[in-house]
mmCIF file of C-alpha atoms in Angstrom:
data_model
loop_
_atom_site.group_PDB
_atom_site.id
_atom_site.type_symbol
_atom_site.label_atom_id
_atom_site.label_comp_id
_atom_site.label_asym_id
_atom_site.label_seq_id
_atom_site.Cartn_x
_atom_site.Cartn_y
_atom_site.Cartn_z
ATOM 1 C CA MET A 1304 -5.049 -13.022 -51.100
ATOM 2 C CA LEU A 1305 -1.410 -12.101 -51.750
ATOM 3 C CA THR A 1306 -2.506 -8.890 -52.862
ATOM 4 C CA ALA A 1307 -4.505 -8.299 -49.072
ATOM 5 C CA LEU A 1308 -1.419 -9.828 -47.489
ATOM 6 C CA LEU A 1309 0.730 -7.002 -49.604
ATOM 7 C CA VAL A 1310 -1.639 -4.164 -48.479
ATOM 8 C CA MET A 1311 -1.699 -5.043 -44.533
ATOM 9 C CA SER A 1312 1.851 -5.228 -44.410
ATOM 10 C CA GLY A 1313 2.494 -2.137 -46.520
ATOM 11 C CA ILE A 1314 -0.049 -0.357 -43.995
ATOM 12 C CA ALA A 1315 2.232 -1.915 -41.498
ATOM 13 C CA LEU A 1316 5.441 -1.026 -42.695
ATOM 14 C CA VAL A 1317 4.481 2.820 -43.708
ATOM 15 C CA LEU A 1318 2.544 3.015 -39.880
ATOM 16 C CA GLY A 1319 5.466 1.737 -37.831
ATOM 17 C CA ALA A 1320 8.349 3.608 -40.141
ATOM 18 C CA VAL A 1321 5.698 6.860 -38.627
ATOM 19 C CA LEU A 1322 5.904 6.193 -35.236
ATOM 20 C CA GLY A 1323 9.402 5.122 -35.275
ATOM 21 C CA PHE A 1324 9.953 8.493 -36.845
ATOM 22 C CA SER A 1325 7.987 10.473 -34.255
ATOM 23 C CA ALA A 1326 9.671 8.737 -31.207
ATOM 24 C CA ILE A 1327 13.161 10.134 -32.004
ATOM 25 C CA LYS A 1328 11.631 13.990 -33.763
ATOM 26 C CA PHE A 1329 8.948 14.665 -31.170
ATOM 27 C CA ARG A 1330 11.177 13.182 -28.155
ATOM 28 C CA VAL A 1331 9.697 14.755 -24.972
ATOM 29 C CA GLU A 1332 12.667 15.728 -22.392
ATOM 30 C CA GLY A 1333 11.775 14.004 -18.948
ATOM 31 C CA ASN A 1334 13.269 16.703 -16.348
ATOM 32 C CA PRO A 1335 16.632 15.190 -14.546
ATOM 33 C CA LEU A 1336 15.995 17.023 -11.793
ATOM 34 C CA VAL A 1337 12.483 15.846 -10.881
ATOM 35 C CA ASP A 1338 13.721 11.876 -11.355
ATOM 36 C CA LYS A 1339 17.134 13.232 -8.581
ATOM 37 C CA ILE A 1340 13.857 14.373 -6.396
ATOM 38 C CA ASP A 1341 11.357 11.563 -6.607
ATOM 39 C CA ALA A 1342 14.448 9.350 -5.937
ATOM 40 C CA ILE A 1343 14.756 10.566 -2.213
ATOM 41 C CA LEU A 1344 11.337 10.875 -2.215
ATOM 42 C CA PRO A 1345 9.711 7.626 -0.024
ATOM 43 C CA GLN A 1346 7.298 6.818 -2.783
ATOM 44 C CA ILE A 1347 4.641 6.337 -0.224
ATOM 45 C CA GLN A 1348 2.230 8.546 -2.440
ATOM 46 C CA CYS A 1349 0.332 9.542 0.596
ATOM 47 C CA GLY A 1350 -0.488 13.286 -0.173
ATOM 48 C CA GLN A 1351 0.680 14.718 3.435
ATOM 49 C CA CYS A 1352 2.853 17.362 1.233
ATOM 50 C CA GLY A 1353 -0.514 18.603 -0.081
ATOM 51 C CA TYR A 1354 0.686 17.083 -3.571
ATOM 52 C CA PRO A 1355 -1.421 14.281 -4.920
ATOM 53 C CA GLY A 1356 1.549 12.329 -5.151
ATOM 54 C CA CYS A 1357 5.518 11.651 -4.551
ATOM 55 C CA ARG A 1358 5.889 13.141 -8.382
ATOM 56 C CA PRO A 1359 4.061 15.864 -8.207
ATOM 57 C CA TYR A 1360 5.805 16.973 -5.193
ATOM 58 C CA ALA A 1361 8.759 16.466 -7.005
ATOM 59 C CA GLU A 1362 7.481 18.180 -9.777
ATOM 60 C CA ALA A 1363 6.616 21.205 -7.796
ATOM 61 C CA ILE A 1364 9.866 20.894 -5.612
ATOM 62 C CA ALA A 1365 11.557 21.005 -9.277
ATOM 63 C CA ALA A 1366 9.776 24.009 -10.271
ATOM 64 C CA GLY A 1367 10.114 26.010 -7.269
ATOM 65 C CA GLU A 1368 6.987 26.299 -6.260
ATOM 66 C CA ALA A 1369 6.697 24.096 -3.008
ATOM 67 C CA ASP A 1370 9.450 23.606 0.331
ATOM 68 C CA ILE A 1371 11.716 20.871 0.678
ATOM 69 C CA ASN A 1372 10.183 20.290 4.131
ATOM 70 C CA ARG A 1373 6.656 18.793 3.484
ATOM 71 C CA CYS A 1374 7.101 15.020 3.650
ATOM 72 C CA PRO A 1375 6.852 13.533 7.214
ATOM 73 C CA PRO A 1376 7.412 10.361 5.956
ATOM 74 C CA GLY A 1377 10.960 11.193 4.346
ATOM 75 C CA GLY A 1378 11.417 12.486 7.940
ATOM 76 C CA GLU A 1379 14.217 14.954 8.294
ATOM 77 C CA GLU A 1380 16.683 13.073 6.909
ATOM 78 C CA GLY A 1381 14.992 13.217 3.681
ATOM 79 C CA ILE A 1382 15.013 17.027 4.152
ATOM 80 C CA ARG A 1383 18.402 16.853 4.058
ATOM 81 C CA LYS A 1384 18.871 14.856 1.529
ATOM 82 C CA LEU A 1385 16.691 17.190 -0.765
ATOM 83 C CA ALA A 1386 18.749 19.996 1.013
ATOM 84 C CA ASP A 1387 22.058 18.678 -0.309
ATOM 85 C CA LEU A 1388 20.604 17.760 -4.195
ATOM 86 C CA LEU A 1389 19.480 21.453 -4.364
ATOM 87 C CA GLY A 1390 22.075 23.187 -2.598
ATOM 88 C CA VAL A 1391 19.596 24.716 -0.028
ATOM 89 C CA GLU A 1392 19.867 25.001 3.672
ATOM 90 C CA PHE A 1393 18.287 22.682 5.728
ATOM 91 C CA LYS A 1394 15.367 23.318 7.341
ATOM 92 C CA PRO A 1395 13.167 21.927 10.138
ATOM 93 C CA PHE A 1396 9.064 20.758 8.812
ATOM 94 C CA GLY A 1397 6.714 23.789 7.965
ATOM 95 C CA GLY A 1398 3.732 24.322 6.208
ATOM 96 C CA GLY A 1399 1.362 21.671 8.396
ATOM 97 C CA THR A 1400 3.566 18.979 8.553
ATOM 98 C CA VAL A 1401 5.709 18.030 10.989
ATOM 99 C CA GLN A 1402 7.871 15.482 11.851
ATOM 100 C CA LYS A 1403 5.957 11.793 13.262
ATOM 101 C CA PRO A 1404 7.592 8.928 14.872
ATOM 102 C CA LYS A 1405 7.211 5.966 12.413
ATOM 103 C CA ALA A 1406 3.640 4.457 12.923
ATOM 104 C CA VAL A 1407 1.576 1.519 11.707
ATOM 105 C CA ALA A 1408 -2.079 1.627 11.086
ATOM 106 C CA PHE A 1409 -3.897 -0.376 13.616
ATOM 107 C CA ILE A 1410 -7.264 -1.741 13.245
ATOM 108 C CA ASP A 1411 -9.952 -1.934 16.366
ATOM 109 C CA GLU A 1412 -11.532 -5.505 15.791
ATOM 110 C CA ASN A 1413 -14.334 -4.485 18.140
ATOM 111 C CA LEU A 1414 -15.246 -1.794 15.991
ATOM 112 C CA CYS A 1415 -14.033 -2.949 12.295
ATOM 113 C CA ILE A 1416 -17.931 -3.640 10.631
ATOM 114 C CA GLY A 1417 -16.105 -4.511 7.390
ATOM 115 C CA CYS A 1418 -16.858 -1.724 5.043
ATOM 116 C CA THR A 1419 -13.961 -1.915 2.584
ATOM 117 C CA LEU A 1420 -13.786 1.635 2.758
ATOM 118 C CA CYS A 1421 -10.451 1.858 4.039
ATOM 119 C CA THR A 1422 -8.781 -1.474 1.585
ATOM 120 C CA GLN A 1423 -9.770 0.872 -1.000
ATOM 121 C CA ALA A 1424 -7.460 3.674 -0.042
ATOM 122 C CA CYS A 1425 -4.661 1.665 0.843
ATOM 123 C CA PRO A 1426 -2.101 2.629 -1.948
ATOM 124 C CA VAL A 1427 0.187 -0.506 -0.691
ATOM 125 C CA ASP A 1428 -2.661 -3.406 -0.527
ATOM 126 C CA ALA A 1429 -1.499 -3.366 3.416
ATOM 127 C CA ILE A 1430 -5.112 -4.313 4.365
ATOM 128 C CA ALA A 1431 -6.818 -7.910 3.908
ATOM 129 C CA GLY A 1432 -10.288 -7.661 3.991
ATOM 130 C CA ALA A 1433 -13.328 -8.393 2.126
ATOM 131 C CA ALA A 1434 -17.260 -7.176 2.338
ATOM 132 C CA LYS A 1435 -18.169 -7.747 5.627
ATOM 133 C CA GLN A 1436 -15.419 -9.988 6.742
ATOM 134 C CA MET A 1437 -12.994 -8.562 9.161
ATOM 135 C CA HIS A 1438 -9.817 -6.349 7.805
ATOM 136 C CA THR A 1439 -6.665 -6.367 9.148
ATOM 137 C CA ILE A 1440 -3.750 -4.519 8.354
ATOM 138 C CA ILE A 1441 -0.755 -6.804 7.100
ATOM 139 C CA ALA A 1442 1.991 -4.123 9.548
ATOM 140 C CA PRO A 1443 5.186 -5.140 7.497
ATOM 141 C CA VAL A 1444 3.428 -4.192 4.413
ATOM 142 C CA CYS A 1445 1.901 -1.025 5.939
ATOM 143 C CA THR A 1446 3.785 2.601 4.907
ATOM 144 C CA GLY A 1447 1.952 4.544 7.321
ATOM 145 C CA CYS A 1448 1.099 6.853 5.296
ATOM 146 C CA GLU A 1449 -2.507 7.459 7.027
ATOM 147 C CA LEU A 1450 -4.753 7.327 3.625
ATOM 148 C CA CYS A 1451 -7.014 4.308 6.113
ATOM 149 C CA VAL A 1452 -7.682 6.779 8.744
ATOM 150 C CA ALA A 1453 -10.044 8.950 7.301
ATOM 151 C CA PRO A 1454 -12.859 6.720 5.545
ATOM 152 C CA CYS A 1455 -13.249 4.716 8.083
ATOM 153 C CA PRO A 1456 -16.771 5.425 9.270
ATOM 154 C CA VAL A 1457 -16.383 3.816 12.647
ATOM 155 C CA ASN A 1458 -12.882 5.773 13.404
ATOM 156 C CA CYS A 1459 -11.857 2.284 14.297
ATOM 157 C CA ILE A 1460 -8.479 3.147 12.798
ATOM 158 C CA SER A 1461 -5.190 4.414 14.721
ATOM 159 C CA MET A 1462 -1.720 5.032 13.993
ATOM 160 C CA VAL A 1463 0.563 2.959 15.974
ATOM 161 C CA VAL A 1464 4.009 3.754 16.994
ATOM 162 C CA ILE A 1465 6.687 1.667 15.773
ATOM 163 C CA GLU A 1466 8.664 0.467 19.025
ATOM 164 C CA GLU A 1467 12.456 0.416 18.655
ATOM 165 C CA LYS A 1468 13.561 -2.822 19.473
ATOM 166 C CA ILE A 1469 16.451 -4.975 18.259
ATOM 167 C CA THR A 1470 14.416 -6.022 14.740
ATOM 168 C CA THR A 1471 13.171 -2.681 14.563
ATOM 169 C CA TRP A 1472 16.146 -1.116 15.176
ATOM 170 C CA LYS A 1473 17.847 1.826 12.355
ATOM 171 C CA TRP A 1474 21.396 3.726 12.741
ATOM 172 C CA LYS A 1475 19.958 7.178 13.253
ATOM 173 C CA TYR A 1476 21.248 9.635 11.083
ATOM 174 C CA PRO A 1477 23.891 12.563 13.299
ATOM 175 C CA VAL A 1478 22.337 14.751 15.306
ATOM 176 C CA TYR A 1479 25.325 17.217 14.256
ATOM 177 C CA PRO A 1480 26.029 17.470 11.021
ATOM 178 C CA LEU A 1481 29.993 17.145 10.114
ATOM 179 C CA ALA A 1482 31.175 20.543 9.200
ATOM 180 C CA PRO A 1483 32.015 20.535 5.436
ATOM 181 C CA VAL A 1484 35.772 20.867 4.288
ATOM 182 C CA LYS A 1485 36.503 24.182 2.854
ATOM 183 C CA MET B 635 6.289 -21.151 -20.963
ATOM 184 C CA ASN B 636 6.942 -21.477 -17.657
ATOM 185 C CA ASP B 637 3.920 -23.956 -15.430
ATOM 186 C CA LYS B 638 4.204 -21.933 -12.579
ATOM 187 C CA ILE B 639 2.440 -19.209 -11.077
ATOM 188 C CA ASN B 640 3.511 -17.110 -8.319
ATOM 189 C CA ILE B 641 0.903 -16.166 -5.151
ATOM 190 C CA GLU B 642 0.981 -15.000 -1.756
ATOM 191 C CA VAL B 643 -1.049 -16.107 0.506
ATOM 192 C CA VAL B 644 -2.393 -14.119 3.832
ATOM 193 C CA TYR B 645 -3.965 -14.790 7.228
ATOM 194 C CA ALA B 646 -3.596 -11.813 9.373
ATOM 195 C CA LEU B 647 -4.410 -11.796 12.965
ATOM 196 C CA PRO B 648 -4.540 -8.191 14.847
ATOM 197 C CA HIS B 649 -0.244 -8.336 16.158
ATOM 198 C CA GLU B 650 0.891 -10.972 13.928
ATOM 199 C CA GLN B 651 0.499 -10.955 9.979
ATOM 200 C CA ILE B 652 2.026 -13.730 7.713
ATOM 201 C CA LEU B 653 2.428 -13.795 3.972
ATOM 202 C CA LEU B 654 3.596 -16.697 1.894
ATOM 203 C CA GLN B 655 4.816 -16.530 -1.308
ATOM 204 C CA LEU B 656 4.795 -19.740 -3.143
ATOM 205 C CA GLN B 657 4.781 -21.190 -6.626
ATOM 206 C CA ILE B 658 2.355 -23.355 -7.799
ATOM 207 C CA PRO B 659 1.352 -25.398 -10.792
ATOM 208 C CA GLN B 660 -0.988 -23.499 -13.049
ATOM 209 C CA HIS B 661 -4.743 -23.939 -12.561
ATOM 210 C CA THR B 662 -4.076 -24.858 -9.148
ATOM 211 C CA THR B 663 -7.384 -23.323 -7.236
ATOM 212 C CA VAL B 664 -8.225 -21.528 -4.199
ATOM 213 C CA ALA B 665 -8.666 -24.632 -1.497
ATOM 214 C CA GLU B 666 -6.157 -26.218 -3.008
ATOM 215 C CA ALA B 667 -3.440 -23.450 -2.659
ATOM 216 C CA ILE B 668 -4.691 -22.752 0.670
ATOM 217 C CA LYS B 669 -3.821 -26.516 1.550
ATOM 218 C CA LEU B 670 -0.749 -26.249 0.039
ATOM 219 C CA SER B 671 0.528 -22.578 1.864
ATOM 220 C CA GLY B 672 0.385 -24.653 5.081
ATOM 221 C CA VAL B 673 -1.561 -22.200 6.843
ATOM 222 C CA MET B 674 -3.585 -24.241 8.239
ATOM 223 C CA GLU B 675 -1.087 -26.202 9.916
ATOM 224 C CA LYS B 676 0.267 -22.861 11.822
ATOM 225 C CA TYR B 677 -3.067 -22.008 12.364
ATOM 226 C CA PRO B 678 -5.529 -25.051 13.377
ATOM 227 C CA GLU B 679 -8.662 -22.493 13.866
ATOM 228 C CA ILE B 680 -8.783 -22.044 9.765
ATOM 229 C CA ASP B 681 -11.734 -23.767 8.612
ATOM 230 C CA LEU B 682 -12.038 -23.850 4.605
ATOM 231 C CA ASP B 683 -16.097 -24.158 5.120
ATOM 232 C CA LYS B 684 -15.990 -21.179 7.761
ATOM 233 C CA ASN B 685 -13.458 -18.721 6.781
ATOM 234 C CA LYS B 686 -14.023 -16.896 3.984
ATOM 235 C CA PHE B 687 -11.415 -15.951 1.789
ATOM 236 C CA GLY B 688 -10.885 -14.039 -1.229
ATOM 237 C CA ILE B 689 -8.184 -12.402 -4.390
ATOM 238 C CA TYR B 690 -7.028 -8.971 -3.336
ATOM 239 C CA GLY B 691 -10.196 -7.590 -0.779
ATOM 240 C CA LYS B 692 -12.901 -9.611 -3.332
ATOM 241 C CA LEU B 693 -14.376 -12.827 -1.673
ATOM 242 C CA THR B 694 -13.646 -15.734 -3.950
ATOM 243 C CA ARG B 695 -15.029 -19.462 -4.020
ATOM 244 C CA ALA B 696 -12.688 -22.002 -2.903
ATOM 245 C CA ASP B 697 -12.952 -23.775 -6.422
ATOM 246 C CA ALA B 698 -11.546 -20.385 -8.312
ATOM 247 C CA VAL B 699 -8.713 -21.146 -10.272
ATOM 248 C CA LEU B 700 -5.610 -18.595 -9.548
ATOM 249 C CA ARG B 701 -3.731 -16.557 -11.919
ATOM 250 C CA ASP B 702 -0.275 -15.081 -11.256
ATOM 251 C CA LYS B 703 0.388 -13.001 -8.758
ATOM 252 C CA ASP B 704 -2.969 -13.222 -7.077
ATOM 253 C CA ARG B 705 -3.109 -12.921 -3.432
ATOM 254 C CA ILE B 706 -5.385 -15.392 -1.011
ATOM 255 C CA GLU B 707 -6.669 -14.186 1.677
ATOM 256 C CA VAL B 708 -7.872 -15.966 4.435
ATOM 257 C CA TYR B 709 -10.769 -13.924 6.452
ATOM 258 C CA ARG B 710 -12.179 -13.954 9.892
ATOM 259 C CA PRO B 711 -15.093 -13.101 10.958
ATOM 260 C CA LEU B 712 -16.653 -9.397 12.347
ATOM 261 C CA LEU B 713 -16.989 -9.109 15.927
ATOM 262 C CA ALA B 714 -18.696 -6.196 16.107
ATOM 263 C CA ASP B 715 -22.417 -6.120 14.563
ATOM 264 C CA PRO B 716 -22.802 -3.709 11.739
ATOM 265 C CA LYS B 717 -25.931 -2.726 12.495
ATOM 266 C CA GLU B 718 -25.435 -2.064 15.946
ATOM 267 C CA VAL B 719 -22.664 -0.148 15.845
ATOM 268 C CA ARG B 720 -24.269 2.163 13.160
ATOM 269 C CA ARG B 721 -26.981 2.518 15.708
ATOM 270 C CA LYS B 722 -24.752 3.322 18.774
ATOM 271 C CA ARG B 723 -23.063 6.188 16.848
ATOM 272 C CA ALA B 724 -26.420 7.720 15.882
ATOM 273 C CA GLU B 725 -27.474 7.525 19.369
ATOM 274 C CA GLU B 726 -24.278 9.573 20.038
ATOM 275 C CA GLY B 727 -25.206 11.988 17.510
ATOM 276 C CA LYS B 728 -22.381 11.375 15.753
ATOM 277 C CA ALA B 729 -23.195 11.707 11.844
ATOM 278 C CA MET B 730 -21.813 9.226 9.675
ATOM 279 C CA LYS B 731 -20.729 10.229 6.460
ATOM 280 C CA LYS B 732 -19.134 7.093 3.491
ATOM 281 C CA GLY B 733 -15.529 7.656 3.210
ATOM 282 C CA GLY B 734 -15.651 10.846 6.075
ATOM 283 C CA GLY B 735 -15.161 9.431 9.227
ATOM 284 C CA GLU B 736 -16.505 12.157 11.462
ATOM 285 C CA ALA B 737 -19.137 13.788 9.376
ATOM 286 C CA ALA B 738 -18.642 17.546 9.530
ATOM 287 C CA ALA B 739 -21.129 19.573 11.664
#
């Protein structure tokens, strides 16, 4: 009994020491620039930039493989922030991406057949619906990533632009950036 | 250990969705939680015998026990008949492709 206990705890101690040592010795340093870029991206994971998510896009920008103007959900403000961070010039949208007004998905209830394909595609669980039940977008949670539009077999999902109302109005980024003081 | 769990109750209409967050005791069932949340007072059309409900997109029974961070969704029935919609689209000559919307010609 005692021998077994000693052997087991001995093994645990040795393995723990090995793991602890290798965690310090073989530590992989993450690229801090990637983290900074990733923090600016909207984390919608929509893939409109051509990369599978925000993090891969951030890595591509950091590696110099991707341009900074491929993120429609981030808007021009996002491009400006990226340009500031990386010390490059602001550039308008390009490479197949365009500036879009903020929109959320909307399901045409007369067409929805309850197939759940859109709920599976939604990265933020913004669609309430189960098999053969009405699917509904929970608008306050929807990020407008458009990932649910393509999977719908009956084309019942459309993007509805969020109207500017008192409750949805946001302070605009200045159109003419202030001249930097030399 | 904390004997309360946090859950959400969702009832979604096309232009108005309510998302209630509440703390309930452990071992509460779906039906009890829906009653506790007060959605039924706000939307009297909800009928626990007629409306189906589920947790995160999976249909569940009324006596299913909830776990922490579950989201109960109260569903509404479909308006369209899936068979009819499919037949109509087939007549219009539009192919249906799973996960592809309009199929490539």
